[in-house]
Short mmCIF file of C-alpha atoms in Angstrom, two decimals:
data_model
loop_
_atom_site.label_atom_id
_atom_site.label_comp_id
_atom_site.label_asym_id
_atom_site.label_seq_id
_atom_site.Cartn_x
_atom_site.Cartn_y
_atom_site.Cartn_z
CA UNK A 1 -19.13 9.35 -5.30
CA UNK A 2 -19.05 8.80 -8.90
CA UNK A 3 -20.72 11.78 -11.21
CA UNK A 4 -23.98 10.89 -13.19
CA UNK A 5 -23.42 10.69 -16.75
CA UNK A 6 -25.69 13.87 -17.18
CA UNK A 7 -22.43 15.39 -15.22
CA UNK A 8 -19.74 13.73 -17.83
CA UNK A 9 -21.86 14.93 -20.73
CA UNK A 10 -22.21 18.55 -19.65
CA UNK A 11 -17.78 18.60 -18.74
CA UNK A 12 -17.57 16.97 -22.23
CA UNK A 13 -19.55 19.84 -23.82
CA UNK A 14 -18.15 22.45 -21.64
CA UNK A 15 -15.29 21.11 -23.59
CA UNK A 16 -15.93 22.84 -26.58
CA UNK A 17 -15.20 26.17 -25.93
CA UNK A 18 -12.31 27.94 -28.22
CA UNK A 19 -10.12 30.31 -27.19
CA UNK A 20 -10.61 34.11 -28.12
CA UNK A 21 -9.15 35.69 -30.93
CA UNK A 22 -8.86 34.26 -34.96
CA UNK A 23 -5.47 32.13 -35.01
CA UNK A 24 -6.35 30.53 -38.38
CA UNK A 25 -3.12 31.55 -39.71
CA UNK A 26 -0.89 28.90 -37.16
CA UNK A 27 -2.62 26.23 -38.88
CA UNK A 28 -3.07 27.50 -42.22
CA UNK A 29 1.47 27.40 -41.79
CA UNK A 30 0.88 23.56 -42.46
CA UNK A 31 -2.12 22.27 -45.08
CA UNK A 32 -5.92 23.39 -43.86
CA UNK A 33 -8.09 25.22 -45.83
CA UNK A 34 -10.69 27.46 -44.37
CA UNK A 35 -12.79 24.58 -45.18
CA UNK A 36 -11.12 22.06 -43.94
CA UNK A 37 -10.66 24.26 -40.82
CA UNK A 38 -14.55 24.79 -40.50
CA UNK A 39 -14.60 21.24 -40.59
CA UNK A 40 -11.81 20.35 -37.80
CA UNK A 41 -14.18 23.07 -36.02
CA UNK A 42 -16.59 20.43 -35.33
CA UNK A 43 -14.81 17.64 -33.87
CA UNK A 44 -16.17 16.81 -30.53
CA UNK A 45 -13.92 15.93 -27.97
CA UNK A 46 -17.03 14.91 -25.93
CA UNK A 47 -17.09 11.48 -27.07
CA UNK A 48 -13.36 10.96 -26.09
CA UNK A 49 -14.27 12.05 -22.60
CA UNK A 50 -17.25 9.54 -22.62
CA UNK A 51 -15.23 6.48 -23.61
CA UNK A 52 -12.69 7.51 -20.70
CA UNK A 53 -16.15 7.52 -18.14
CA UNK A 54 -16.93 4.06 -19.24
CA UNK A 55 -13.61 2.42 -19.98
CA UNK A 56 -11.00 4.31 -18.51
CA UNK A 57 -11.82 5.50 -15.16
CA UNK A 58 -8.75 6.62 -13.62
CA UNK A 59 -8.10 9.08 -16.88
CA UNK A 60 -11.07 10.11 -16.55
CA UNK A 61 -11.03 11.17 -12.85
CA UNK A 62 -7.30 12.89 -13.61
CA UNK A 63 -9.25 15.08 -16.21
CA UNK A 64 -12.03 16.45 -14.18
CA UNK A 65 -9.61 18.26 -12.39
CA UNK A 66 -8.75 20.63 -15.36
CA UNK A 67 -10.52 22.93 -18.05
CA UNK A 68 -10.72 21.67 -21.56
CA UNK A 69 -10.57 24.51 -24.44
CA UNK A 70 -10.17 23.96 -27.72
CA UNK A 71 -7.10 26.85 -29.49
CA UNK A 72 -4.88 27.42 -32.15
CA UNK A 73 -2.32 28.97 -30.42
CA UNK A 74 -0.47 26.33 -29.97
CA UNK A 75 -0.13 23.61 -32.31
CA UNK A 76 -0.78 20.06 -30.93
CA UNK A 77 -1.92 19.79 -27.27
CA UNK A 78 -0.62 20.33 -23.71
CA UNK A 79 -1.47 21.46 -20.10
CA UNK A 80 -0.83 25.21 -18.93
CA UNK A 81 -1.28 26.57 -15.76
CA UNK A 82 -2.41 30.33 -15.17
CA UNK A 83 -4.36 32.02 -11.79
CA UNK A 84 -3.72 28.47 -9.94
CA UNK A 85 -6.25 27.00 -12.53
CA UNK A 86 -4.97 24.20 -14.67
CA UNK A 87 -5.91 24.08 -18.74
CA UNK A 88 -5.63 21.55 -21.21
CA UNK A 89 -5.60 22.59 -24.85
CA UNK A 90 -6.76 21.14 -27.69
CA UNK A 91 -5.54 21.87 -31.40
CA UNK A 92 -8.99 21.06 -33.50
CA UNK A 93 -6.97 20.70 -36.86
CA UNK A 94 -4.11 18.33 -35.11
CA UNK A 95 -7.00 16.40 -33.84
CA UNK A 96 -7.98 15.88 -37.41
CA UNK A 97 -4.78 14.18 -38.03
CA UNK A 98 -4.84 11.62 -35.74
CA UNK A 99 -7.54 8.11 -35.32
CA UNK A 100 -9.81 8.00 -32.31
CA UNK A 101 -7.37 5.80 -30.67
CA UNK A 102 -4.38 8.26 -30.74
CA UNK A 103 -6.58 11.08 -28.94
CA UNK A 104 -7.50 8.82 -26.67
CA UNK A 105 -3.69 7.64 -26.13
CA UNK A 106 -2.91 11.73 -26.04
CA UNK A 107 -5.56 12.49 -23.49
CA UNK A 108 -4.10 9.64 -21.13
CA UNK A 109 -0.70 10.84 -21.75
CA UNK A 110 -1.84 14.25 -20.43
CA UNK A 111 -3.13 12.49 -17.78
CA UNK A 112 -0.45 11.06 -16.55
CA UNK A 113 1.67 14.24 -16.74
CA UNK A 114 -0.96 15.74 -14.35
CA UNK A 115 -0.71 12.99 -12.01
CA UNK A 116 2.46 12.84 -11.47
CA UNK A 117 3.60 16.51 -11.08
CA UNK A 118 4.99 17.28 -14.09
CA UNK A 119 3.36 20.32 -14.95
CA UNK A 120 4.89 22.34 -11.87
CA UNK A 121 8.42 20.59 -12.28
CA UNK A 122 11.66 22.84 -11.90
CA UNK A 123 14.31 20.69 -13.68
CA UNK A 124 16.23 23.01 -16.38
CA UNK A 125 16.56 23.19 -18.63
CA UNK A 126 12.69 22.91 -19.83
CA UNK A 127 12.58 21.08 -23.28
CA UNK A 128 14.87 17.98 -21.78
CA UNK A 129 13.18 17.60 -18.68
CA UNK A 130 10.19 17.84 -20.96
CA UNK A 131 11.42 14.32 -23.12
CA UNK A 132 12.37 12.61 -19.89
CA UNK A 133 9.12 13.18 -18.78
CA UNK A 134 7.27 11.74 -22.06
CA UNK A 135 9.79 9.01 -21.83
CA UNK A 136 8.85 7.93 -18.01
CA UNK A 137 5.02 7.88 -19.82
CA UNK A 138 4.89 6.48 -23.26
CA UNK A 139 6.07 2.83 -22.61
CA UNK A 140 2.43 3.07 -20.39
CA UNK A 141 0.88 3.58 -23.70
CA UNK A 142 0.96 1.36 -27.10
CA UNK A 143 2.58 2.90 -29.49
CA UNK A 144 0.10 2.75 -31.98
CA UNK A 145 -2.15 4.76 -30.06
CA UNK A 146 0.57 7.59 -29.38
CA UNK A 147 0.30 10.48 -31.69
CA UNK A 148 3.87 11.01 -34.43
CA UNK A 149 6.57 12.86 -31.97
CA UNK A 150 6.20 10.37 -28.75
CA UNK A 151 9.52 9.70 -27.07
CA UNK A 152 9.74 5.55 -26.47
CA UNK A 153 13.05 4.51 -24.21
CA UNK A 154 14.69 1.91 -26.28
CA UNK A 155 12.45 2.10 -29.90
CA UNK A 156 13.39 4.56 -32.48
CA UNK A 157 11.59 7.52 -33.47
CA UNK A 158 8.86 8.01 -36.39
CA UNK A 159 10.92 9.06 -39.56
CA UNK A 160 10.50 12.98 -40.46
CA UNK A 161 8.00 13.55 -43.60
CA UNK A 162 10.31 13.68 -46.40
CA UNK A 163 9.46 17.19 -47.21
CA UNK A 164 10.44 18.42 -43.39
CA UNK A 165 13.07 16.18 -43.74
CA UNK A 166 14.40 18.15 -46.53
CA UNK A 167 13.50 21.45 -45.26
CA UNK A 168 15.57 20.98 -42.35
CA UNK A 169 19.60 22.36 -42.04
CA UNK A 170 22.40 20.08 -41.55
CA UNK A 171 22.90 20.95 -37.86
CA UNK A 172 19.02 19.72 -37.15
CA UNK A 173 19.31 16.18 -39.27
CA UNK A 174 22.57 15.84 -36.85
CA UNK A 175 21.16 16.22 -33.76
CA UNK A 176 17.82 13.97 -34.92
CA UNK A 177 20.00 11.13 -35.95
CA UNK A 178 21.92 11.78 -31.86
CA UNK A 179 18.55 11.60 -30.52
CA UNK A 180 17.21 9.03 -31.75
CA UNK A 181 20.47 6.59 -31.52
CA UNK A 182 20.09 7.52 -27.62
CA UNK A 183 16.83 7.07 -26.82
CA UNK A 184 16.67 3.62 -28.72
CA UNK A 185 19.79 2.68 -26.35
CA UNK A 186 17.30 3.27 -23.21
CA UNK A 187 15.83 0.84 -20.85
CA UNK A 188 12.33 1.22 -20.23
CA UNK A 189 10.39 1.28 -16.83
CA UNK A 190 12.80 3.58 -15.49
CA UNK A 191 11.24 7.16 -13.83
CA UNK A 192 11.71 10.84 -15.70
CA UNK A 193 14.21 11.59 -13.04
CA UNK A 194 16.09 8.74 -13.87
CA UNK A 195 15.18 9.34 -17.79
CA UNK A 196 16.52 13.13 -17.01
CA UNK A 197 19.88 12.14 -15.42
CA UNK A 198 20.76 9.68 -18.90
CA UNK A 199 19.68 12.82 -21.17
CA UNK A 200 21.95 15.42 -19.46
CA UNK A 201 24.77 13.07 -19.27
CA UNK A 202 24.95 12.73 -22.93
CA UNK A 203 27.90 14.73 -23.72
CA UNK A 204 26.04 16.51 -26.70
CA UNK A 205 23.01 17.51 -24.57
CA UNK A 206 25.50 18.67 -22.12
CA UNK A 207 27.13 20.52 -24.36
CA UNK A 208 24.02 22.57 -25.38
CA UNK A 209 22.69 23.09 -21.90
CA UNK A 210 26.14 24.87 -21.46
CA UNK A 211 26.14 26.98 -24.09
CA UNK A 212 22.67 27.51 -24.35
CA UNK A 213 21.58 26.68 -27.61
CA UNK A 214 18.63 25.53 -28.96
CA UNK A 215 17.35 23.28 -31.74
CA UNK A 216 15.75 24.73 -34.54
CA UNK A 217 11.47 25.26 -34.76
CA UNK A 218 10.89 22.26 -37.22
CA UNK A 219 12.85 19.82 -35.34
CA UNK A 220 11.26 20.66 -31.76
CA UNK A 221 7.85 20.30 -33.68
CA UNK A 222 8.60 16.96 -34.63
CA UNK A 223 10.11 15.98 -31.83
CA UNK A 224 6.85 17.26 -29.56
CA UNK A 225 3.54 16.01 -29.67
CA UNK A 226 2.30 18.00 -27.06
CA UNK A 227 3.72 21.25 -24.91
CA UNK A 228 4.06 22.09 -21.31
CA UNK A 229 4.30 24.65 -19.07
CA UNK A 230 7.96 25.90 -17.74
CA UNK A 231 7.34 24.96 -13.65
CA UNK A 232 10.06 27.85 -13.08
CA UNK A 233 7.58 30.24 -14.48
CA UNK A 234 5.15 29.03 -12.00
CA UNK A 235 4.82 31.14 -8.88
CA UNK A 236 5.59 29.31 -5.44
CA UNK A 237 1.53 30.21 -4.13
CA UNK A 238 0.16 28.60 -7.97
CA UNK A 239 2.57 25.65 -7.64
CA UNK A 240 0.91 24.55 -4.23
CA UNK A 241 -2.23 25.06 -4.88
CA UNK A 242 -1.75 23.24 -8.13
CA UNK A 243 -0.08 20.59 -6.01
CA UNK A 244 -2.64 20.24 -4.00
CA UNK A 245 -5.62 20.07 -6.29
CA UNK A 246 -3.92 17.31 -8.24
CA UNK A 247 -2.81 15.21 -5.35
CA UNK A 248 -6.75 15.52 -4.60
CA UNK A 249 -7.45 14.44 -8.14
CA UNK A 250 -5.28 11.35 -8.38
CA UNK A 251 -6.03 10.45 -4.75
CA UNK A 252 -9.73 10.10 -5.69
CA UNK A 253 -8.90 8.69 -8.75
CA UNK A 254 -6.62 5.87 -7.28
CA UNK A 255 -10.04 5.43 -5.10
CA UNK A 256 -12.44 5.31 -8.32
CA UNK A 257 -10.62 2.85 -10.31
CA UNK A 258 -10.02 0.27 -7.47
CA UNK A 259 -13.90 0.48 -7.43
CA UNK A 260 -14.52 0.46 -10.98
CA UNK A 261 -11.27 -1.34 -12.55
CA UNK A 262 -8.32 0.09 -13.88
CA UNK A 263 -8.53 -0.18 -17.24
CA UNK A 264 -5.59 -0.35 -19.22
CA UNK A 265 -3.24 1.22 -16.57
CA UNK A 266 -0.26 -1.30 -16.11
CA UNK A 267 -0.26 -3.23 -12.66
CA UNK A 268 3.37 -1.70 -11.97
CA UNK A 269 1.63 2.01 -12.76
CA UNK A 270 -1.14 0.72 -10.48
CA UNK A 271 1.33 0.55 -7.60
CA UNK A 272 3.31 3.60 -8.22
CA UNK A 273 -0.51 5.12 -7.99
CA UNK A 274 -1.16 3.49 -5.34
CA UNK A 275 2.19 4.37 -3.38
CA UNK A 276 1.53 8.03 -4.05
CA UNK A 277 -1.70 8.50 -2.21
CA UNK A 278 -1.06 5.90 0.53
CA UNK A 279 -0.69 8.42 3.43
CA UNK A 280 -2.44 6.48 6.72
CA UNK A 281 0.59 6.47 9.31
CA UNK A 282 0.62 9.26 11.63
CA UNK A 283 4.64 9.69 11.10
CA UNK A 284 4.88 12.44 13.08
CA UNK A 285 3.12 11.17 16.68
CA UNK A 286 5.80 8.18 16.33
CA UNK A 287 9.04 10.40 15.10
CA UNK A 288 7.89 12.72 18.45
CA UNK A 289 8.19 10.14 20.74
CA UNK A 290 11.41 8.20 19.05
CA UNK A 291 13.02 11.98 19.70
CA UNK A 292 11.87 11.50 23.21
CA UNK A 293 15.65 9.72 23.61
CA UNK A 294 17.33 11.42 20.75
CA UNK A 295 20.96 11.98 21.11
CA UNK A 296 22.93 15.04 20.96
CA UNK A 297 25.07 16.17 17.80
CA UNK A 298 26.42 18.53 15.97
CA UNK A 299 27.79 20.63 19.16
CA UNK A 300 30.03 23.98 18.29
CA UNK A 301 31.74 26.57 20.36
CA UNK A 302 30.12 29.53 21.23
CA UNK A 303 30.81 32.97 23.22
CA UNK A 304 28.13 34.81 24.75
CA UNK A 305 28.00 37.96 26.96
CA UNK A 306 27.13 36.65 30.77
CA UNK A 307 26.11 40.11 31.73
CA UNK A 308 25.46 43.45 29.91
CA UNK A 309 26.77 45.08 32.61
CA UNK A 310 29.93 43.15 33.21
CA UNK A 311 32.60 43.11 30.90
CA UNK A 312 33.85 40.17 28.83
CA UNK A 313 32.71 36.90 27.05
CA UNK A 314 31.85 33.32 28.49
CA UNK A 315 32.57 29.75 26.26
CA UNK A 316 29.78 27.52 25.86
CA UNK A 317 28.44 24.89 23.74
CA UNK A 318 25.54 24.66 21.30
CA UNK A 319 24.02 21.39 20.36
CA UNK A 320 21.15 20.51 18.10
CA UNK A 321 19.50 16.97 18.94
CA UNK A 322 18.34 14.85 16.55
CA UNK A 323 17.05 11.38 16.42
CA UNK A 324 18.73 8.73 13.66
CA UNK A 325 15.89 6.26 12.62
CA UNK A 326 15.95 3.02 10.95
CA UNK A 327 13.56 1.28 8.77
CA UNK A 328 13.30 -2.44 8.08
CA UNK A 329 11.00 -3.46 5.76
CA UNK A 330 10.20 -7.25 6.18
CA UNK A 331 10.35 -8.59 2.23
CA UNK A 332 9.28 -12.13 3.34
CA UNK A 333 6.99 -14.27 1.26
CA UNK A 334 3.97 -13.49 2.95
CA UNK A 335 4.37 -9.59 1.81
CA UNK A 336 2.59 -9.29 -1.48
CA UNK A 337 3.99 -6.71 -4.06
CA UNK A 338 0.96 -4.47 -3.61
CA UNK A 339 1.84 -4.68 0.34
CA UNK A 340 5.39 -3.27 -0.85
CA UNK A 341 3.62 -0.45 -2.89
CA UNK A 342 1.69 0.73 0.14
CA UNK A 343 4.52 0.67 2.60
CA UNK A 344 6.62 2.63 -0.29
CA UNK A 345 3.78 5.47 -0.10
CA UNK A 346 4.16 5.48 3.36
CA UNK A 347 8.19 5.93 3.43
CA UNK A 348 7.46 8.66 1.02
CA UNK A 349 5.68 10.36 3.62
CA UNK A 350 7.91 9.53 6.38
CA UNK A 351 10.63 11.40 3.98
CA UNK A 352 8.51 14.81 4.29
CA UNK A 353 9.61 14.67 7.93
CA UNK A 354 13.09 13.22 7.95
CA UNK A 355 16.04 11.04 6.58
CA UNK A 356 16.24 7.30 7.70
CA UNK A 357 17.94 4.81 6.77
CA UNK A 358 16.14 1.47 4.70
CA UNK A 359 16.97 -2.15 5.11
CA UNK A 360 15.23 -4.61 3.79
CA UNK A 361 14.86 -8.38 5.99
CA UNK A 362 13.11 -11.55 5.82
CA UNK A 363 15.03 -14.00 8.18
CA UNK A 364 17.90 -11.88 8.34
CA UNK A 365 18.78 -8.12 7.78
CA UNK A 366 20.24 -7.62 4.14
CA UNK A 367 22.63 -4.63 5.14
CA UNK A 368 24.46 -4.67 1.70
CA UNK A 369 21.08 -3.58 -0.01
CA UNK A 370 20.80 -0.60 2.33
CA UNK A 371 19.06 2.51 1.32
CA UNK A 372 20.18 5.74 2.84
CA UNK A 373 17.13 7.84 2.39
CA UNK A 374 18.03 11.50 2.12
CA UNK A 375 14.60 13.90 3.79
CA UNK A 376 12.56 14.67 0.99
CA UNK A 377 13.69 11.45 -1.00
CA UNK A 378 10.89 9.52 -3.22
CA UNK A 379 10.52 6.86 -4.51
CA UNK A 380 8.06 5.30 -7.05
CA UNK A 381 8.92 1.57 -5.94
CA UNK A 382 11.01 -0.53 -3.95
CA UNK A 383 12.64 -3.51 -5.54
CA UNK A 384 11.72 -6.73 -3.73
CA UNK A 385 15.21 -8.59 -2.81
CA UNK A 386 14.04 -11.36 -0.84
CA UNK A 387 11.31 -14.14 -0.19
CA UNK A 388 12.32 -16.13 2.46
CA UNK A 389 10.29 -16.83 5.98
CA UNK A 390 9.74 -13.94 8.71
CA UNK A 391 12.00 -13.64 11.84
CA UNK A 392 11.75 -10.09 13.93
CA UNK A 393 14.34 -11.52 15.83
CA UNK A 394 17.25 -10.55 13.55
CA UNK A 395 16.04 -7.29 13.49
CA UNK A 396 16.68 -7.12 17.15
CA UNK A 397 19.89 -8.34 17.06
CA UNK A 398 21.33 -5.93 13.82
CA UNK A 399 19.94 -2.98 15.48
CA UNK A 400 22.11 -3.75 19.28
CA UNK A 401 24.81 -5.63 17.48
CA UNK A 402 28.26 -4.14 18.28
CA UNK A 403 28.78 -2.54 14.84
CA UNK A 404 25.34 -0.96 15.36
CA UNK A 405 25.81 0.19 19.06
CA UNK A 406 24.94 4.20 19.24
CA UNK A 407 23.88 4.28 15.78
CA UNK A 408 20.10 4.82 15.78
CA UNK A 409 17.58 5.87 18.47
CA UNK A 410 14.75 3.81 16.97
CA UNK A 411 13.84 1.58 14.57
CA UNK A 412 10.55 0.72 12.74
CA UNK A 413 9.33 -2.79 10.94
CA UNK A 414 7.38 -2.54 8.63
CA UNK A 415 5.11 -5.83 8.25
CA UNK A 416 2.02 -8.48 8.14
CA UNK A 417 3.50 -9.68 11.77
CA UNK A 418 3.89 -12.61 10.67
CA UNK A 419 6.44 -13.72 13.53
CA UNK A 420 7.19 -15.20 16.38
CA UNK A 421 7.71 -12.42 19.23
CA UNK A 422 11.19 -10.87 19.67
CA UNK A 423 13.57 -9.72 22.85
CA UNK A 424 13.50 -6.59 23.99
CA UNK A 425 16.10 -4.11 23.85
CA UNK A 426 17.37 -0.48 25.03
CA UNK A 427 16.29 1.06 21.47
CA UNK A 428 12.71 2.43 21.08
CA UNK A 429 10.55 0.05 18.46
CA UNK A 430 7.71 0.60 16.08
CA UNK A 431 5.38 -1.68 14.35
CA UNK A 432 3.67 -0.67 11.47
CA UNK A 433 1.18 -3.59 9.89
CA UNK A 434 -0.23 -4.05 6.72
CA UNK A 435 -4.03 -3.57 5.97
CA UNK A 436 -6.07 -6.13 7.89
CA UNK A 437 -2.63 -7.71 9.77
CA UNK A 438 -1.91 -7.72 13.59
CA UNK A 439 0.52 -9.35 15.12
CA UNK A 440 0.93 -12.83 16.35
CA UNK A 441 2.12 -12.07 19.90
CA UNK A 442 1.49 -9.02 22.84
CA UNK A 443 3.55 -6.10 22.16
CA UNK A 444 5.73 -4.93 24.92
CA UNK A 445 4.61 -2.11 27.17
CA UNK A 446 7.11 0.31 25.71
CA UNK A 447 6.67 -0.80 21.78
CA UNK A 448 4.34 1.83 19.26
CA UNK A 449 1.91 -0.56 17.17
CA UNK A 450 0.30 1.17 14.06
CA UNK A 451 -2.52 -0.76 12.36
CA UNK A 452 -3.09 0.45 8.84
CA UNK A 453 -6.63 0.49 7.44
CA UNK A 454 -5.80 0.94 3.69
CA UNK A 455 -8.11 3.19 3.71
#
């Protein structure tokens, strides 16, 4: 249900508030006046909210879930997280500095950090995951509406104020000039794991995560344009809870800007979105009854007393049983990309329960773009690889081929069911169809058929 705008007006006000205590002097470091100050005092980040309510609907949804306060304890903007509440802060004098546009742009970026985790993130060390993260954001975002310090993969950065500039110590300009050469050399598109994995390979970044260094104040302030919390300084019990209340947030949010429009969110950030809070199949009713025939592994030797009262030690075996499952996901051209994105949610969810294995098919199984998808995997996409017509058939005949034989206990297809029906076989089978599909033929006695609602 979407709030009244008496509702948006009284968050936006609610806004307002500044934290305790006089911290004139952090700002007074740069330019401001107690005047000037006084006057910063009365920007109203009200009206910023407002424009998100009417044009940018998923932002704005992403933003109810927090407190706004206005500080100058820290000086540009950012998210903390304290008592398992979450906080977004607002510096009114680095407000000042920037056009409406550029607080707008800031407020989405924060956004997006929130919806996608990044505030409760454990990747060390902090300040690098921290620019792989802004990097994974800001090509979502013009650059002109970014504030001065936004990462871009594959632009270069804002040159330093001349003064800074030559403020700064040798070792600082180096490391700037490093920075900037490597982040200009990135693709875009790519995810702030991926983003974080290019970083810490750099051999110089390596170098300082090793030894523990750090840059120096000025150059981390103009390399930042907003700051984060440390997700290792978040307890375990906070981190859920945070967790949770943001997977609420952007699920509802996903939900109000398919009714209202999605603004100026990208289509391929509208199906990561979208693949995050698609959660409809029942994964673990169907991985209970594929473990129904699971196969033994993993047996070891094992001595155990037969008797306390009789004397010695009896051999056994121990063996765990577990279930290997494959997944082919049928990329033919009746699948639409936002098809794809839903089934990717789904996968994501199946990974909370257990590893499978991916392969992609249209009228036959692509097994050299297999996916070995480790429990707890996810994934923000999945590349389409085909387009070709739609034949369950060759799924049949992969999965009880003789290279195959023994391999997995069950398989799923994902699909429209848009084929003609298949053989049977001795390995267990599951359908799960796309919103508003079924399938063209009767599904035999012993085969699971999931309908999703996309609901």
């Amino acid at each position: 249900m979407l709030p009244t705008l008496a509702t948006v007006v009284e968050m936006a006000k609610g806004a307002k508030g500044t934290a305790e205590g006089d911290t004139r002097g952090k700002s007074r470091q740069k330019k401001y006046t107690d005047a000037q100050m006084a006057k910063n005092d009365q920007i109203d980040i009200a009206k910023y909210l407002l424009h998100l309510y009417w044009k940018e609907p998923f932002f704005h949804r992403i933003l109810q879930a927090v407190h706004i306060n206005k500080t100058r304890d820290i000086p540009t903007a950012g998210v903390a997280i304290r008592d398992a509440r979450i906080d977004l802060w607002w510096n009114p004098d680095f407000l000042s500095d920037l056009t409406d546009d550029q607080v707008i742009g800031l407020l989405q970026h924060e956004a997006y950090h929130l919806a996608y985790g990044h505030c409760t993130s454990k990747l060390k060390p902090h300040i690098v995951a921290n620019w792989a993260m802004d990097l994974s954001i800001n090509t979502s975002i013009p650059r002109k509406d970014l504030p001065p310090g936004g990462w871009i993969p594959g632009e270069h950065f804002d040159r330093p104020d001349p003064a800074d500039w030559a403020s700064m110590v040798q070792k600082d300009k180096d490391w700037f000039e490093h920075i900037d050469q490597l982040v200009a050399g990135f693709d875009k598109g790519l995810s702030h794991l991926q983003y974080y994995a290019l970083l810490v390979e750099d051999e110089k970044i390596s170098e300082m995560i090793k030894k523990g260094e750090e840059l120096g104040e000025l150059l981390k302030k103009i390399l930042s344009m907003d700051e984060h919390p440390d997700g290792n300084e978040i307890g375990e019990g906070d981190a859920q809870v945070i967790s949770g209340i943001l997977a609420e947030a952007v699920a509802e949010a996903v939900a109000e800007a398919e009714s209202r429009g999605w603004g100026s969110v990208s289509a391929s950030k509208q199906g990561e979105l979208r693949a995050m809070v698609s959660n409809e199949v029942d994964w673990r009713s169907i991985l209970r009854q594929f473990i129904g025939r699971c196969r033994r592994a993993n047996a070891r030797s094992t001595w155990s007393r037969r008797n306390r009262k009789v004397p010695g030690m009896a051999p056994g075996r121990t063996r765990n049983r577990t279930s290997n499952i494959a997944v082919l996901m049928d990329q033919s051209g009746s699948m639409g990309n936002g098809a794809l994105e839903l089934l990717a949610g789904e996968l994501n969810c199946l990974s909370g329960r257990t590893g499978f294995d991916l392969f992609p098919f249209d009228t036959k199984v692509m097994v050299e773009h297999k996916l070995i998808w480790k429990k707890g995997m996810t994934v923000d996409s999945i590349p389409r690889v085909m387009c070709g017509g739609t034949v369950f058939q060759c799924c049949v005949d992969f999965i009880h081929s003789k290279e195959m034989r023994g391999v997995y206990d069950g398989y799923i297809i994902l699909t429209d069911g848009g084929s003609s029906k298949p053989s049977g076989g001795r390995v267990r089978r599951a359908y799960v169809l796309t919103p508003g599909e079924q399938l063209a033929f009767d599904a035999d006695p012993n085969d699971i058929v999931v309908r999703m609602t996309g609901e």
